Short mmCIF file of C-alpha atoms and ligand atoms in Angstrom, two decimals:
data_model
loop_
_atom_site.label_atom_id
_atom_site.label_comp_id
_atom_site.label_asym_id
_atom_site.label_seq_id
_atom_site.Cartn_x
_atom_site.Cartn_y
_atom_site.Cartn_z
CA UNK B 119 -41.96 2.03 -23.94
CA UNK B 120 -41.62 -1.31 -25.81
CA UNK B 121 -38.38 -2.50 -27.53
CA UNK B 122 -39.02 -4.07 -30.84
CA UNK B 123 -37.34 -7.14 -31.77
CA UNK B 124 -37.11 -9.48 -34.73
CA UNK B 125 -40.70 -11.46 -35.17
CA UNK B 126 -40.13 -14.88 -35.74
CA UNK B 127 -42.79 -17.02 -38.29
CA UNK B 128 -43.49 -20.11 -36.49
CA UNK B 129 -46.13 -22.60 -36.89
CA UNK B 130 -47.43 -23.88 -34.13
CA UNK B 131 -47.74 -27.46 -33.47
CA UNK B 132 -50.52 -29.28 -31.79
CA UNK B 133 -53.14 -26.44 -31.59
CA UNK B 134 -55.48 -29.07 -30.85
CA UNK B 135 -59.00 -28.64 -31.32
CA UNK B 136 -61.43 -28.47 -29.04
CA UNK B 137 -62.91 -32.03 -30.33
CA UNK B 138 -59.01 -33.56 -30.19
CA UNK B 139 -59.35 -32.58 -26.47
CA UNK B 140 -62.71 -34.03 -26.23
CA UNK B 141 -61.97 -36.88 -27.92
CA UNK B 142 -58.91 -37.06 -25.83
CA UNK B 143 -61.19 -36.63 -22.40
CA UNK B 144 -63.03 -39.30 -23.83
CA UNK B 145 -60.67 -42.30 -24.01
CA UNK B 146 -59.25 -41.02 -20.67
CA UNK B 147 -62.57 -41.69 -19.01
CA UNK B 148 -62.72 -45.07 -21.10
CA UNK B 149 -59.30 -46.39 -19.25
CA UNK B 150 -60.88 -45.11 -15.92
CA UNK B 151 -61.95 -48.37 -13.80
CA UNK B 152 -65.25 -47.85 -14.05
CA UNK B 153 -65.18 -47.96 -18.33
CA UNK B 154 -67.60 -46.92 -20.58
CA UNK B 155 -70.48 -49.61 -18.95
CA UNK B 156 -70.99 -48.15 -15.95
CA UNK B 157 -71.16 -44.87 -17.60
CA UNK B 158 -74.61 -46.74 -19.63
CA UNK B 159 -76.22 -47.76 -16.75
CA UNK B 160 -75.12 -44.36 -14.47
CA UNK B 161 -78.88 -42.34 -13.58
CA UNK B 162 -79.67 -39.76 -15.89
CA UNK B 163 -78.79 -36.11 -14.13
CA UNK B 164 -81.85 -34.60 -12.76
CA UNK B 165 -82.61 -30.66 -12.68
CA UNK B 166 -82.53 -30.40 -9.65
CA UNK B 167 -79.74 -32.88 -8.35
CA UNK B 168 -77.21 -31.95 -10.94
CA UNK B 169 -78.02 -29.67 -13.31
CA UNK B 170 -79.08 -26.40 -11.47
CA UNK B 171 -76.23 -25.70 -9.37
CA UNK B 172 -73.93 -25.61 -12.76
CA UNK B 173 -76.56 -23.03 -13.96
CA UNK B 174 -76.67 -21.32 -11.08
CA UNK B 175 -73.14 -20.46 -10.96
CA UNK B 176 -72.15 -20.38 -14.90
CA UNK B 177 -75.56 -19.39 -17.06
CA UNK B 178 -77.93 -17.88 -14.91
CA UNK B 179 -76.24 -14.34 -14.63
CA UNK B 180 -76.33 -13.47 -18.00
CA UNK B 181 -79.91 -15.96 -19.16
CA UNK B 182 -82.04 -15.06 -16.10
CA UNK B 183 -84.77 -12.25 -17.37
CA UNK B 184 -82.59 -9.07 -16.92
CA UNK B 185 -79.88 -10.71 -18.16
CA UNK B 186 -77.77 -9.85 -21.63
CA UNK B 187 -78.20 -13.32 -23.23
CA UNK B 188 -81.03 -14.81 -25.41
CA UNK B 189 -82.90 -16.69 -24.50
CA UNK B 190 -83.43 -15.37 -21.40
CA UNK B 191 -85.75 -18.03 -18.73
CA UNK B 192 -87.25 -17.23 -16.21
CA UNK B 193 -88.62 -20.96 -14.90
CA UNK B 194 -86.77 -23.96 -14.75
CA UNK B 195 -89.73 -24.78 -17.54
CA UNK B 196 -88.54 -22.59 -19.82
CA UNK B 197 -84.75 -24.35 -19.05
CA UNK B 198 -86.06 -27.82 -20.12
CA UNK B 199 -87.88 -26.39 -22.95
CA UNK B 200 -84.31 -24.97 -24.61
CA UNK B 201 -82.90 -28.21 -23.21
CA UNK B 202 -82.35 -29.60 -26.81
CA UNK B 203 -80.16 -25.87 -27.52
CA UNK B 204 -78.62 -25.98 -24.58
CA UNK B 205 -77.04 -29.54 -25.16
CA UNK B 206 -75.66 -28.23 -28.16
CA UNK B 207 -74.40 -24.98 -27.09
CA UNK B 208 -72.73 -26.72 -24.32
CA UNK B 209 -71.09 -29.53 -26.19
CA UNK B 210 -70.17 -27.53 -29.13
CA UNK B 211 -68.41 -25.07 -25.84
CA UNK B 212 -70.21 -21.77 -27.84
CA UNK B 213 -72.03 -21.27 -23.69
CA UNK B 214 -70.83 -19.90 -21.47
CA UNK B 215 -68.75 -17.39 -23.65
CA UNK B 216 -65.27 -18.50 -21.45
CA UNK B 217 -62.68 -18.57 -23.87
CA UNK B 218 -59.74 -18.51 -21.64
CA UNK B 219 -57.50 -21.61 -20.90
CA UNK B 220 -57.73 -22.86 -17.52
CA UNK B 221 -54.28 -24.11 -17.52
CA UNK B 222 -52.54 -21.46 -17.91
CA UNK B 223 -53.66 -19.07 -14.96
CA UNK B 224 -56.81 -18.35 -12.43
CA UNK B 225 -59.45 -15.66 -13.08
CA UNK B 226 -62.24 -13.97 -10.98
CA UNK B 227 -65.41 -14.85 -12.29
CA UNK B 228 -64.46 -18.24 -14.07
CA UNK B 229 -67.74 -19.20 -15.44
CA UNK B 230 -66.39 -22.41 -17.81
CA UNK B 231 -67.74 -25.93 -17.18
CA UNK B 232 -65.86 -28.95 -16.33
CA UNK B 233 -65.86 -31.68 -18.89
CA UNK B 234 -67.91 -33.68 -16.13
CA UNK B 235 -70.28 -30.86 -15.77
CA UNK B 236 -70.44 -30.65 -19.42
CA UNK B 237 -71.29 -34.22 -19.83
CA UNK B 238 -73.67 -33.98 -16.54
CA UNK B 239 -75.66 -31.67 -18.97
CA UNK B 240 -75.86 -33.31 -22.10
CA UNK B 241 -77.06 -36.70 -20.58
CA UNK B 242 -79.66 -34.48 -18.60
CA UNK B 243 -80.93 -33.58 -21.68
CA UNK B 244 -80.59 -36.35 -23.98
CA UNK B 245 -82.54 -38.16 -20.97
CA UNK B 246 -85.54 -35.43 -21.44
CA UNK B 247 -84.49 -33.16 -18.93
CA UNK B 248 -86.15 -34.56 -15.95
CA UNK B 249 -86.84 -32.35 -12.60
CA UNK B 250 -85.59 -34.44 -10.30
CA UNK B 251 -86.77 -34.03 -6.66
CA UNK B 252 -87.40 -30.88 -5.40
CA UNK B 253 -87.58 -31.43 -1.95
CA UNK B 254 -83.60 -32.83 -2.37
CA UNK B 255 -82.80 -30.56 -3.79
CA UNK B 256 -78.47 -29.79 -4.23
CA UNK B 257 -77.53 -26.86 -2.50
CA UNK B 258 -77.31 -24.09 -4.97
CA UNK B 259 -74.10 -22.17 -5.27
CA UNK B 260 -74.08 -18.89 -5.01
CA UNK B 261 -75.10 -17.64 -8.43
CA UNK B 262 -72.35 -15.10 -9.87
CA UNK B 263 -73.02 -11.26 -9.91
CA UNK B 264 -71.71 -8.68 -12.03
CA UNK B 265 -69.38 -6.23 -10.06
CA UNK B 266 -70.74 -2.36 -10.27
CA UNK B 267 -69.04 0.62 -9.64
CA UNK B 268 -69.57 1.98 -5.68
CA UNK B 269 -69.06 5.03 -6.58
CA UNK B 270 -70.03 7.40 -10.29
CA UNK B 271 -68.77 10.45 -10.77
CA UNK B 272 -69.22 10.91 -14.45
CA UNK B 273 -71.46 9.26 -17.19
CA UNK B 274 -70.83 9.84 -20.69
CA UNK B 275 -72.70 8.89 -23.53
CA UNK B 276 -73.04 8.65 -27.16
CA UNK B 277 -74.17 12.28 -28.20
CA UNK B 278 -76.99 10.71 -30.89
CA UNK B 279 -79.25 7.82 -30.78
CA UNK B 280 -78.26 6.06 -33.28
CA UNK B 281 -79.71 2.91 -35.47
CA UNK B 282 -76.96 0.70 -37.14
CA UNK B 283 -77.46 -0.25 -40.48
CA UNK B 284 -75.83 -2.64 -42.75
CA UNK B 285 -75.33 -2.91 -46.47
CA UNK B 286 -73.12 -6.13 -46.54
CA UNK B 287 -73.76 -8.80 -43.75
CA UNK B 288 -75.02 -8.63 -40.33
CA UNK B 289 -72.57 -6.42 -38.52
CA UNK B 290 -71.84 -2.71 -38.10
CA UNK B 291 -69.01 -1.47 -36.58
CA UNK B 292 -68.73 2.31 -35.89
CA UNK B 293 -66.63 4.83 -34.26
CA UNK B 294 -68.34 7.76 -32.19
CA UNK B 295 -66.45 10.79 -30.48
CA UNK B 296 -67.11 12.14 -26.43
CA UNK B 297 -65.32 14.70 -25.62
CA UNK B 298 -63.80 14.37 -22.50
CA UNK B 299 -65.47 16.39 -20.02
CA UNK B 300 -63.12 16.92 -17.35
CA UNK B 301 -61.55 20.39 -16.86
CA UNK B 302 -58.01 19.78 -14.66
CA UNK B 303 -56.12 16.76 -15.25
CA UNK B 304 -58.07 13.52 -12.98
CA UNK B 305 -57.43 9.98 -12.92
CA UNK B 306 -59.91 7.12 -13.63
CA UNK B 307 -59.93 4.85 -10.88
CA UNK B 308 -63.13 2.80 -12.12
CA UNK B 309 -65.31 1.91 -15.11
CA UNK B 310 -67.81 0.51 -16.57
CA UNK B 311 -69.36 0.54 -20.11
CA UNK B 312 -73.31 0.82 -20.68
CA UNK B 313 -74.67 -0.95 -23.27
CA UNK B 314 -77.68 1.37 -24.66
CA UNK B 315 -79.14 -1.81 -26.60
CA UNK B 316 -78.08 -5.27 -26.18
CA UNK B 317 -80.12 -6.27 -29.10
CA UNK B 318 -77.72 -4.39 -31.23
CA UNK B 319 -74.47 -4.13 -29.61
CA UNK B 320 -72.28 -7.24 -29.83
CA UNK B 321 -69.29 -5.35 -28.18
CA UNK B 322 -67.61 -1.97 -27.19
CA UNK B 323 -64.05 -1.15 -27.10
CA UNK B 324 -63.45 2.68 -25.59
CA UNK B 325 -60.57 3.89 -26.63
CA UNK B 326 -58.63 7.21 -24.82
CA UNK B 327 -57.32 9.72 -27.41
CA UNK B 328 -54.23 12.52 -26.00
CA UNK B 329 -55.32 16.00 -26.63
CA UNK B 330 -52.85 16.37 -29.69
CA UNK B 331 -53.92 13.52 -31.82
CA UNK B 332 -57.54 14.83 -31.15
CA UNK B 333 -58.59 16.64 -34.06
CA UNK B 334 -57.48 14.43 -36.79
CA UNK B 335 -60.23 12.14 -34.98
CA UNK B 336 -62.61 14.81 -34.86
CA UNK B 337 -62.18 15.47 -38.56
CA UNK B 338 -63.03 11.57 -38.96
CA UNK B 339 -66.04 12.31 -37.28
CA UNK B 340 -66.97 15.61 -39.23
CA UNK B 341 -66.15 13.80 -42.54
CA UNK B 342 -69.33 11.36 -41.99
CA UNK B 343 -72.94 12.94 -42.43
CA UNK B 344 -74.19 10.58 -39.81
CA UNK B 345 -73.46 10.43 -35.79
CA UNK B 346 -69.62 8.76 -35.86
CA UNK B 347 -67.84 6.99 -38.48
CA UNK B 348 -66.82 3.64 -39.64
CA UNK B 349 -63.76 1.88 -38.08
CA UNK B 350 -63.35 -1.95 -37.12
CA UNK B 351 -60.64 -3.50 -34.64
CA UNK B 352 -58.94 0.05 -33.34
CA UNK B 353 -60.31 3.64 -33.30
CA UNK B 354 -59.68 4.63 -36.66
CA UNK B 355 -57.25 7.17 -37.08
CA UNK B 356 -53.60 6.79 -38.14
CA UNK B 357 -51.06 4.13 -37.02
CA UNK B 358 -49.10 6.63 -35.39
CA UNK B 359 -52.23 7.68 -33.02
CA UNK B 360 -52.42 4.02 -32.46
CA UNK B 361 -49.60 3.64 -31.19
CA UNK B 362 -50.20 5.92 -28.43
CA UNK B 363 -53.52 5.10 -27.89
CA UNK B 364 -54.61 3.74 -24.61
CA UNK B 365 -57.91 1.38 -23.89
CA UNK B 366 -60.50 1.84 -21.43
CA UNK B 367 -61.30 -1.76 -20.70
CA UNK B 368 -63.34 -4.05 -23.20
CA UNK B 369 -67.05 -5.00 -22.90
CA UNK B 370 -68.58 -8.03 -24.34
CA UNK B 371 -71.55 -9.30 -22.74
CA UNK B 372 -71.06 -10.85 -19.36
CA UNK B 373 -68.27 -8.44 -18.84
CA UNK B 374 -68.78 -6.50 -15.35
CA UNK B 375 -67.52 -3.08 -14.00
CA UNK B 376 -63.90 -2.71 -13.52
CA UNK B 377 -62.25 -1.05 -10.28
CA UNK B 378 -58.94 -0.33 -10.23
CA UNK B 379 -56.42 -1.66 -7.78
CA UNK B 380 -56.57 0.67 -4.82
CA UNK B 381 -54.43 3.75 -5.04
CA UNK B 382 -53.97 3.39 -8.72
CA UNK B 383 -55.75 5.57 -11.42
CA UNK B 384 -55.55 6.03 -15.63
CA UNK B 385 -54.55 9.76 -15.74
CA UNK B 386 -56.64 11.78 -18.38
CA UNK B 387 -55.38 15.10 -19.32
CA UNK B 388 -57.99 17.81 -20.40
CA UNK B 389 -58.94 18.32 -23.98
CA UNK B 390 -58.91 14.27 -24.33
CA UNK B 391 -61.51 11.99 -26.22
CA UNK B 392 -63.06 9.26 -25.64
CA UNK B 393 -63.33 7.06 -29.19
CA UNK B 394 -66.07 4.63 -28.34
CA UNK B 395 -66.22 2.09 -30.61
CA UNK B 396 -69.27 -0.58 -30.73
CA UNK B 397 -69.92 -3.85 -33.00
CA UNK B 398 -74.16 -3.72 -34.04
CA UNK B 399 -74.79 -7.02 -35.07
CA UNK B 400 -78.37 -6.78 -37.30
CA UNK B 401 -79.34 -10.25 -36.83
CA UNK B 402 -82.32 -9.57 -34.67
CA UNK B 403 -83.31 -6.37 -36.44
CA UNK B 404 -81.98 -2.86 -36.14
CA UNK B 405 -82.74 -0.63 -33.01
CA UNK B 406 -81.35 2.81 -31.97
CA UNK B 407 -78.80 2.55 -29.27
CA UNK B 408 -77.04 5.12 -27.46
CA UNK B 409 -73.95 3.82 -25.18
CA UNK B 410 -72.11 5.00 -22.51
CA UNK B 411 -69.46 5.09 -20.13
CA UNK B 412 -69.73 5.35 -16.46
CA UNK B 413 -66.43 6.41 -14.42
CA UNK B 414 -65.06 6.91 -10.89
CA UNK B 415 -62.62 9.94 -10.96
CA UNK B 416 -60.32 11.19 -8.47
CA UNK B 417 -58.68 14.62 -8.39
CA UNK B 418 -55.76 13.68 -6.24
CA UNK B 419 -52.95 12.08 -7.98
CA UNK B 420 -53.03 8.30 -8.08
CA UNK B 421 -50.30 5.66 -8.50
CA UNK B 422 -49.38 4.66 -12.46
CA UNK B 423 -52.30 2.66 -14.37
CA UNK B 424 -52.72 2.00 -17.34
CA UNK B 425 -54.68 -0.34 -19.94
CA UNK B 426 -51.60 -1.12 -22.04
CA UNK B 427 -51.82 -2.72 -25.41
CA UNK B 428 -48.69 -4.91 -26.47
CA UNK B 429 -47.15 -5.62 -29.61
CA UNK B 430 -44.71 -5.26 -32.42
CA UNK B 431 -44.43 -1.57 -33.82
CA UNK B 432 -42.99 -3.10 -37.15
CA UNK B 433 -46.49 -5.40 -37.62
CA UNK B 434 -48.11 -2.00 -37.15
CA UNK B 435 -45.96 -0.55 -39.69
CA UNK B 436 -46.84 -3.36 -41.77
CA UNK B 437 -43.75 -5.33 -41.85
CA UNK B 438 -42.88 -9.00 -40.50
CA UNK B 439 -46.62 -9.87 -39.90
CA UNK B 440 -47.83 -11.32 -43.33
CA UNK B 441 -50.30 -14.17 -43.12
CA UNK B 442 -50.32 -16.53 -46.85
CA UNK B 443 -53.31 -16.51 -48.49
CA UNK B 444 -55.39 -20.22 -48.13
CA UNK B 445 -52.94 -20.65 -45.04
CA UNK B 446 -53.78 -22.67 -41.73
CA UNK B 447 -52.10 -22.34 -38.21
CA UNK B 448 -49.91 -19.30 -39.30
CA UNK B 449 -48.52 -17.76 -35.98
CA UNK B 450 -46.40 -14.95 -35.66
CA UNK B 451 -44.77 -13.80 -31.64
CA UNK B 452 -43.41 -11.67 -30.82
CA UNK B 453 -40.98 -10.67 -27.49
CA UNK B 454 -39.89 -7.61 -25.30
CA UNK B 455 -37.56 -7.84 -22.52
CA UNK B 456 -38.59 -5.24 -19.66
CA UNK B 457 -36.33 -2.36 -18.15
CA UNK B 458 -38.93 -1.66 -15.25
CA UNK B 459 -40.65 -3.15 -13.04
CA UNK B 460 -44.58 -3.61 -13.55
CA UNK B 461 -47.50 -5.72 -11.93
CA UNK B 462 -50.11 -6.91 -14.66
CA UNK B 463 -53.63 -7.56 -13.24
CA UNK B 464 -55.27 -9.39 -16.49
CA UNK B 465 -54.92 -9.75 -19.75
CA UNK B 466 -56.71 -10.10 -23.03
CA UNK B 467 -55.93 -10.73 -26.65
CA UNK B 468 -57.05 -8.69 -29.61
CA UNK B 469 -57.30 -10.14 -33.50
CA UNK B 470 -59.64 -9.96 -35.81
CA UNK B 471 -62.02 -12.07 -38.00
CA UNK B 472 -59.19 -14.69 -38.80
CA UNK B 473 -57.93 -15.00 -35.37
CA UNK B 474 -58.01 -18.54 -34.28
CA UNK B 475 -55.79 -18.84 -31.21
CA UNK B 476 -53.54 -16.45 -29.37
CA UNK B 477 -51.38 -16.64 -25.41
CA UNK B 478 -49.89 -13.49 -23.96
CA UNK B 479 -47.20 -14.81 -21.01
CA UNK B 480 -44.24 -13.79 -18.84
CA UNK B 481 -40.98 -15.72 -18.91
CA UNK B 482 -38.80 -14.36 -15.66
CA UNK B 483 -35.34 -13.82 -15.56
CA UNK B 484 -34.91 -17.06 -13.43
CA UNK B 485 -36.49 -19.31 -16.45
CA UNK B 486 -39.98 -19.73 -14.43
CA UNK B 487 -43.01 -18.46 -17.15
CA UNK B 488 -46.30 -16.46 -16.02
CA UNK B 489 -49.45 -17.60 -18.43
CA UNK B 490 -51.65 -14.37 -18.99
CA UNK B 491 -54.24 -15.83 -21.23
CA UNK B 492 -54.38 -18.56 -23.67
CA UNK B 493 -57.36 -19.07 -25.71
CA UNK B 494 -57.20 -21.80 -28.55
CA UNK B 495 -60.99 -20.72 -29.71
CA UNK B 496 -60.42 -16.87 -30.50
CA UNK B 497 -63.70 -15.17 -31.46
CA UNK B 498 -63.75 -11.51 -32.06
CA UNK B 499 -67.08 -11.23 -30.69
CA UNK B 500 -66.50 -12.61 -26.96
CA UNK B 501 -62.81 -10.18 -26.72
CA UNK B 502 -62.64 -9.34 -22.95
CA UNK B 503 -60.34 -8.95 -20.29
CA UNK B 504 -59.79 -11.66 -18.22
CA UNK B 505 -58.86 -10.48 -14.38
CA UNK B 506 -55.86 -13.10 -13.00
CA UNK B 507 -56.59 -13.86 -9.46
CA UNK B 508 -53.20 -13.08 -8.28
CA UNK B 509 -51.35 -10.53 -10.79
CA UNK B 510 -47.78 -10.69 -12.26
CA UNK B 511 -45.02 -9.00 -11.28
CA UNK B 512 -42.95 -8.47 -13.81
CA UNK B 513 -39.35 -7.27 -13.12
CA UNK B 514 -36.33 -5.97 -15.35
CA UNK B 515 -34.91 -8.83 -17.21
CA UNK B 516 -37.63 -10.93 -17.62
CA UNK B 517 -39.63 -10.61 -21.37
CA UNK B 518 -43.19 -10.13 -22.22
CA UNK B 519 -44.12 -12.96 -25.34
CA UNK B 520 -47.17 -12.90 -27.11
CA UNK B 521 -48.59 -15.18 -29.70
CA UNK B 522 -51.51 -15.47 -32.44
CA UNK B 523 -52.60 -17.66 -34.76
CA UNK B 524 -54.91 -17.34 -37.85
CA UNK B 525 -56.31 -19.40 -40.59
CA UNK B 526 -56.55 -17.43 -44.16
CA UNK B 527 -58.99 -18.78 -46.53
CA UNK B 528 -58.96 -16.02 -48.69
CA UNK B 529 -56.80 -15.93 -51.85
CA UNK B 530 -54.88 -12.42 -50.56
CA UNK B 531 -52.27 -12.17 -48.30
CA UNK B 532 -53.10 -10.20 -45.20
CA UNK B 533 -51.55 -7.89 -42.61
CA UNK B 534 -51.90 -5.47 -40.09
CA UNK B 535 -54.79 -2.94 -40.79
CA UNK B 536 -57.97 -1.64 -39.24
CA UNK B 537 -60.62 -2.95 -41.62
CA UNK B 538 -62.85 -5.89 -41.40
CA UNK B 539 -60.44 -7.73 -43.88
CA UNK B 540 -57.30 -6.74 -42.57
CA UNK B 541 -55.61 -8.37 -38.81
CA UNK B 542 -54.14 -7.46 -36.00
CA UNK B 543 -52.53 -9.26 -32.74
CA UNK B 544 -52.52 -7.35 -29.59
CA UNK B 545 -52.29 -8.11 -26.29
CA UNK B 546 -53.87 -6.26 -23.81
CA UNK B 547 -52.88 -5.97 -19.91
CA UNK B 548 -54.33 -3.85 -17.10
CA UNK B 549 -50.84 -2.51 -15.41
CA UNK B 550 -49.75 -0.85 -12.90
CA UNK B 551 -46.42 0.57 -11.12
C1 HEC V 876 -71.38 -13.94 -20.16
C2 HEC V 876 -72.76 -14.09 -20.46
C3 HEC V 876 -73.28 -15.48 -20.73
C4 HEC V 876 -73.10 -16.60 -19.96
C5 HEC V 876 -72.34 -16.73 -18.66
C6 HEC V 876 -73.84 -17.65 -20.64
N1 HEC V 876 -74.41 -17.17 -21.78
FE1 HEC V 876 -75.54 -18.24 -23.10
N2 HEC V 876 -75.70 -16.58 -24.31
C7 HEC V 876 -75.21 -15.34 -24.00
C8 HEC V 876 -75.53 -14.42 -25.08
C9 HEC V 876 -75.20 -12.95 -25.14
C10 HEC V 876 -76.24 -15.17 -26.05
C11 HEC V 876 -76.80 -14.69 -27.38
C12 HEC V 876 -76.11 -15.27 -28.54
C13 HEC V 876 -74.77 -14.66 -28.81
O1 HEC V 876 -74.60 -13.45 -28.67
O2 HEC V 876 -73.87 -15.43 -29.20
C14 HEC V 876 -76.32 -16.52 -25.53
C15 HEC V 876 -76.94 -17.60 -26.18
C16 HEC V 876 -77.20 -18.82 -25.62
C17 HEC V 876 -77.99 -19.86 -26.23
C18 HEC V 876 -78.70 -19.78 -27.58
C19 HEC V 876 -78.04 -20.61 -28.62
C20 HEC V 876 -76.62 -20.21 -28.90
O3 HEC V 876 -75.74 -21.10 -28.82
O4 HEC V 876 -76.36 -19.02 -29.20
C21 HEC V 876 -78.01 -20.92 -25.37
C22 HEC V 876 -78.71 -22.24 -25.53
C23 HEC V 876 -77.20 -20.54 -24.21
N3 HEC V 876 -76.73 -19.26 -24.39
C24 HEC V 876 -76.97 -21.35 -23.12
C25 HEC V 876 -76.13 -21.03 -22.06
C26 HEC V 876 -75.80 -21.93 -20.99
C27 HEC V 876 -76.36 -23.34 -20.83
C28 HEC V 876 -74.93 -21.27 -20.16
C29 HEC V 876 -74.24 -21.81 -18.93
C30 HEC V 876 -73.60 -23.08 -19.04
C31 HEC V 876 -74.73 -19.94 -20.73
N4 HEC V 876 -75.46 -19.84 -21.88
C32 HEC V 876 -73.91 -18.96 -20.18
C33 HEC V 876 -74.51 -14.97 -22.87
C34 HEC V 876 -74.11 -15.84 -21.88
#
């Protein structure tokens, strides 16, 4: 479906860091009219006041006790105790995991802090994280809740328990097979992945598999004594399966159910799989996990969906996508102009371990551009989709760009691949007719 066209090398300028724009926020506020002396004598943010209405909205839904982050608290006690971490987590922008540019579109579920409410926070706790007044307390926002699905018609899981283990480093990334249980072609109209063990799993990418690339993935499988088999960054397999292989959303923690827009489904033919692939990361121990999938399936035909990954076939082939060895800021783009018309409904960006910054946009036919996603902090672990608030429509004429951008500090040139070592630049857009 995707034209290929020549990939340009380019090398991005001003990539600015995140401390150039905090540095830049900085002597902004300095030529404000109130300077940096009023900013010394301002009251220190209480709990209360200032601070818990920004966790309310942006930390408590994944750190409150049935959350998926660590530490979880359960009292605002527990809060001022990790006030010190918190600061730092904060200021360094590591929490909340919200990697996507504000500038360049709106999401559902925006859960990234304001440089004021950043500050608010570190001068609450460099200022020993006081209470405040209860009985003023702000008005609390209301906190944000992960979507589920209304409706399940089918859970799938992995078919073993199984315990990661690592020989080199923290992290084990495996591939395991479902088959797909339906009998008559359905469509998938909602999903939403299961974490078995959030000690262990860092992140799951499901990946849909069409009945005749199948069995060369089930011989993967068979070839490995143990329940699935290694793969990193795509499902394994060969790059022509890639090519035609089709996602099933991304989790990373934080990341809710997914419903389709209404009317719309992923059609899944019988005699599919489902390659789930999940990221163990060791550092708190090994556990045994056993993940799943839980969908909302119509019979009746539904209107075109599908989770589309974009990019250039000839980096998948290996050509035109080289990044230098001890390299910084090395970006390759790529373009398609589109024949048909499309809406997209989010987007999300796919590298690897060298991935540093990456934007995925629409430029019309008229000259006017579309930002999908932009993130200048890319970290494999936190990949998701991130949902626009009002899609794109994207008509014939106007061109798809995508951009990424790694640093290499290794001494070997590197290129498109699926192994922990190797890259890749997707990006990846819900889409429908
Ligand atoms: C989308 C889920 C999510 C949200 C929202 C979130 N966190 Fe986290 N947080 C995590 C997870 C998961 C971890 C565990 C460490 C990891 O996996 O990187 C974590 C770890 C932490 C840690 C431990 C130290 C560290 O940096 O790893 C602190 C402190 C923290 N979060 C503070 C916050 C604060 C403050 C907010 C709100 C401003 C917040 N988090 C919002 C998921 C979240």
């Amino acid at each position: 479906m995707w034209v290929r066209i020549w990939a340009a090398v380019v090398v991005l300028a001003g990539c600015g860091s995140v401390d150039d724009e905090r540095a830049a926020a900085k002597s902004d506020d300095s030529q404000s009219s109130e300077g940096l002396d009023s900013a010394d004598t301002e009251p220190i943010p209480t709990w209360h006041q200032d601070v818990a209405p920004i966790f309310s909205r942006s930390c408590d839904g994944c750190h409150a006790p049935d959350g998926v982050g660590s530490p979880t608290w359960s009292s605002v006690e527990d809060v001022v105790e990790w006030a010190p971490v918190i600061r730092a987590a904060v200021e360094a922008r590591t929490m909340p995991p919200w990697k996507a540019k504000g500038d360049c579109s709106d999401y559902t579920g925006d859960v990234s802090l304001t440089d004021d409410e950043i500050d608010r926070i570190v001068r609450w706790a460099e200022g020993d994280a006081p209470l405040g007044d209860a009985t003023a307390a702000a008005a609390l926002p209301d906190a944000w809740q992960p979507v589920s699905l209304e409706r399940v018609d089918r859970t799938m899981r992995m078919v073993d328990l199984y315990t990661p283990e690592s020989d080199a480093g923290p992290d084990d990334y495996r591939c395991f097979l479902m088959e797909w249980p339906e009998e008559e072609t359905v469509w998938v109209t909602g999903y939403e992945l299961l974490p078995g063990n959030t000690q262990v799993v860092h992140h799951i990418i499901p990946f849909l598999i069409e009945p005749s690339s199948a069995d060369a993935y089930r011989a993967l499988d068979a070839a490995d004594a143990d329940p699935g088999y290694r793969c990193y960054g795509g499902p394994g397999g060969n790059v022509d399966t890639l090519l035609e292989t089709r996602w099933l959303g991304a989790w990373a923690p934080g990341v809710p159910a997914s419903v389709l827009p209404e009317g719309t489904g992923i059609k899944v033919e019988p005699g599919s799989l489902v390659v789930f692939q999940v990221h163990y990361n060791l550092i708190n121990g090994s556990a045994p996990d056993q993940s799943g999938l839980a969908l909302t399936i119509e019979t009746e035909p539904q209107a075109f969906a599908e989770i589309q990954p974009l990019t250039d076939v000839r980096w998948v082939l290996g050509v035109g996508m080289d990044i230098p060895p001890e390299s910084t800021s090395v970006s390759h783009s790529w373009s398609t102009t589109i024949s048909s018309g499309f809406t997209m409904h989010n987007g999300s960006l796919h590298m690897h371990q060298l991935g540093r910054a990456g934007r995925l946009w629409v430029e019309h036919a008229d000259g006017t551009e579309d930002c999908l996603l932009e993130v200048d902090d890319y970290d494999f672990d936190w990949q998701r989709p991130y949902e626009l608030k009002e899609p794109v429509r994207v008509m014939p004429g106007d061109t798809i760009h995508l951009s990424c951008t790694w640093d290499n500090p290794t001494g070997d040139t590197v290129g498109w691949g699926d192994g922990t070592g190797d890259e890749m630049c997707l990006g990846v857009s819900l889409i429908t007719g």
